[in-house]
Amino acid sequence: VQEGKPVRKRPFIYIYDLPPDFNTRILQYKNTQGACNWRMFGSNVQEPYMELAPYAVEAYLHETLLISKHRTMDASEADFFYVPIYLTCYM
């Protein structure tokens, strides 16, 4: 460890960068407005919307991991790997 350099805590998670057909495009063309959403934008911006939470867990996990301090951009140092495919949105 170098002097003065911050030390990141493990585990490190690498998120595969997939084409949007597997995640974000699914959200764009979903069957109903509430499907696969863990939050809704309306009068209260980013107000949690947990009515359909079981079908929104993939989008929530992906979004949370993207901003996590455990995320790494280097796959060789990763302890875990996440493949962001929103399969429950097909239901």
Short mmCIF file of C-alpha atoms in Angstrom, two decimals:
data_model
loop_
_atom_site.label_atom_id
_atom_site.label_comp_id
_atom_site.label_asym_id
_atom_site.label_seq_id
_atom_site.Cartn_x
_atom_site.Cartn_y
_atom_site.Cartn_z
CA VAL A 1 0.00 0.00 0.00
CA GLN A 2 1.41 3.35 -1.01
CA GLU A 3 1.55 6.19 1.49
CA GLY A 4 -1.53 8.44 1.25
CA LYS A 5 -3.28 6.29 -1.37
CA PRO A 6 -6.82 5.26 -0.32
CA VAL A 7 -7.41 1.53 0.11
CA ARG A 8 -10.58 0.09 -1.38
CA LYS A 9 -12.32 -2.70 0.51
CA ARG A 10 -13.15 -6.00 -1.13
CA PRO A 11 -15.14 -7.62 -2.62
CA PHE A 12 -14.77 -6.07 -6.06
CA ILE A 13 -17.60 -6.54 -8.56
CA TYR A 14 -17.18 -6.36 -12.31
CA ILE A 15 -20.31 -5.51 -14.33
CA TYR A 16 -20.36 -6.75 -17.90
CA ASP A 17 -21.27 -4.10 -20.44
CA LEU A 18 -23.95 -5.77 -22.53
CA PRO A 19 -25.86 -4.40 -25.51
CA PRO A 20 -29.03 -2.54 -24.43
CA ASP A 21 -31.21 -5.32 -25.88
CA PHE A 22 -30.61 -7.27 -22.66
CA ASN A 23 -31.47 -4.58 -20.11
CA THR A 24 -32.22 -0.91 -20.80
CA ARG A 25 -34.11 -1.47 -24.05
CA ILE A 26 -36.32 -4.00 -22.25
CA LEU A 27 -37.29 -1.23 -19.82
CA GLN A 28 -37.95 1.15 -22.70
CA TYR A 29 -40.38 -1.21 -24.46
CA LYS A 30 -42.06 -2.91 -21.48
CA ASN A 31 -45.73 -3.90 -21.63
CA THR A 32 -47.01 -1.65 -18.85
CA GLN A 33 -45.69 1.49 -17.20
CA GLY A 34 -45.15 -0.09 -13.79
CA ALA A 35 -43.50 -3.29 -14.99
CA CYS A 36 -39.88 -3.76 -13.91
CA ASN A 37 -39.67 -0.37 -12.19
CA TRP A 38 -38.39 -0.04 -8.65
CA ARG A 39 -39.16 3.68 -8.69
CA MET A 40 -41.46 6.02 -10.54
CA PHE A 41 -40.83 9.61 -11.54
CA GLY A 42 -43.73 11.91 -10.81
CA SER A 43 -44.56 14.63 -8.35
CA ASN A 44 -42.03 13.18 -5.87
CA VAL A 45 -38.86 12.65 -7.91
CA GLN A 46 -37.29 9.22 -7.36
CA GLU A 47 -39.93 8.18 -4.87
CA PRO A 48 -39.54 4.44 -4.21
CA TYR A 49 -42.23 2.38 -5.87
CA MET A 50 -42.32 -1.06 -4.34
CA GLU A 51 -45.70 -2.36 -5.50
CA LEU A 52 -44.09 -4.48 -8.23
CA ALA A 53 -40.74 -4.89 -6.46
CA PRO A 54 -40.31 -8.64 -7.17
CA TYR A 55 -40.19 -7.86 -10.88
CA ALA A 56 -37.94 -4.83 -10.41
CA VAL A 57 -35.13 -6.43 -8.46
CA GLU A 58 -32.89 -6.88 -11.52
CA ALA A 59 -33.09 -3.21 -12.51
CA TYR A 60 -32.62 -2.14 -8.89
CA LEU A 61 -29.58 -4.38 -8.38
CA HIS A 62 -27.99 -3.24 -11.65
CA GLU A 63 -28.48 0.44 -10.86
CA THR A 64 -27.18 -0.01 -7.31
CA LEU A 65 -24.07 -1.91 -8.42
CA LEU A 66 -23.26 0.73 -11.04
CA ILE A 67 -22.74 3.31 -8.27
CA SER A 68 -21.23 0.95 -5.70
CA LYS A 69 -17.82 1.62 -4.18
CA HIS A 70 -17.15 -2.09 -4.74
CA ARG A 71 -17.45 -1.80 -8.51
CA THR A 72 -14.28 -2.35 -10.48
CA MET A 73 -13.57 -1.62 -14.12
CA ASP A 74 -10.80 -4.23 -14.15
CA ALA A 75 -12.15 -7.77 -14.54
CA SER A 76 -8.84 -9.29 -13.45
CA GLU A 77 -9.21 -7.88 -9.91
CA ALA A 78 -12.90 -8.81 -9.53
CA ASP A 79 -14.16 -11.20 -6.89
CA PHE A 80 -17.67 -11.36 -8.39
CA PHE A 81 -19.15 -10.79 -11.83
CA TYR A 82 -22.60 -9.45 -12.66
CA VAL A 83 -24.32 -9.97 -16.00
CA PRO A 84 -27.17 -7.43 -16.21
CA ILE A 85 -29.97 -9.26 -18.02
CA TYR A 86 -33.53 -8.33 -17.04
CA LEU A 87 -35.24 -11.70 -17.52
CA THR A 88 -38.23 -11.03 -15.26
CA CYS A 89 -39.23 -8.12 -17.49
CA TYR A 90 -40.18 -10.63 -20.18
CA MET A 91 -42.99 -11.92 -17.95
#
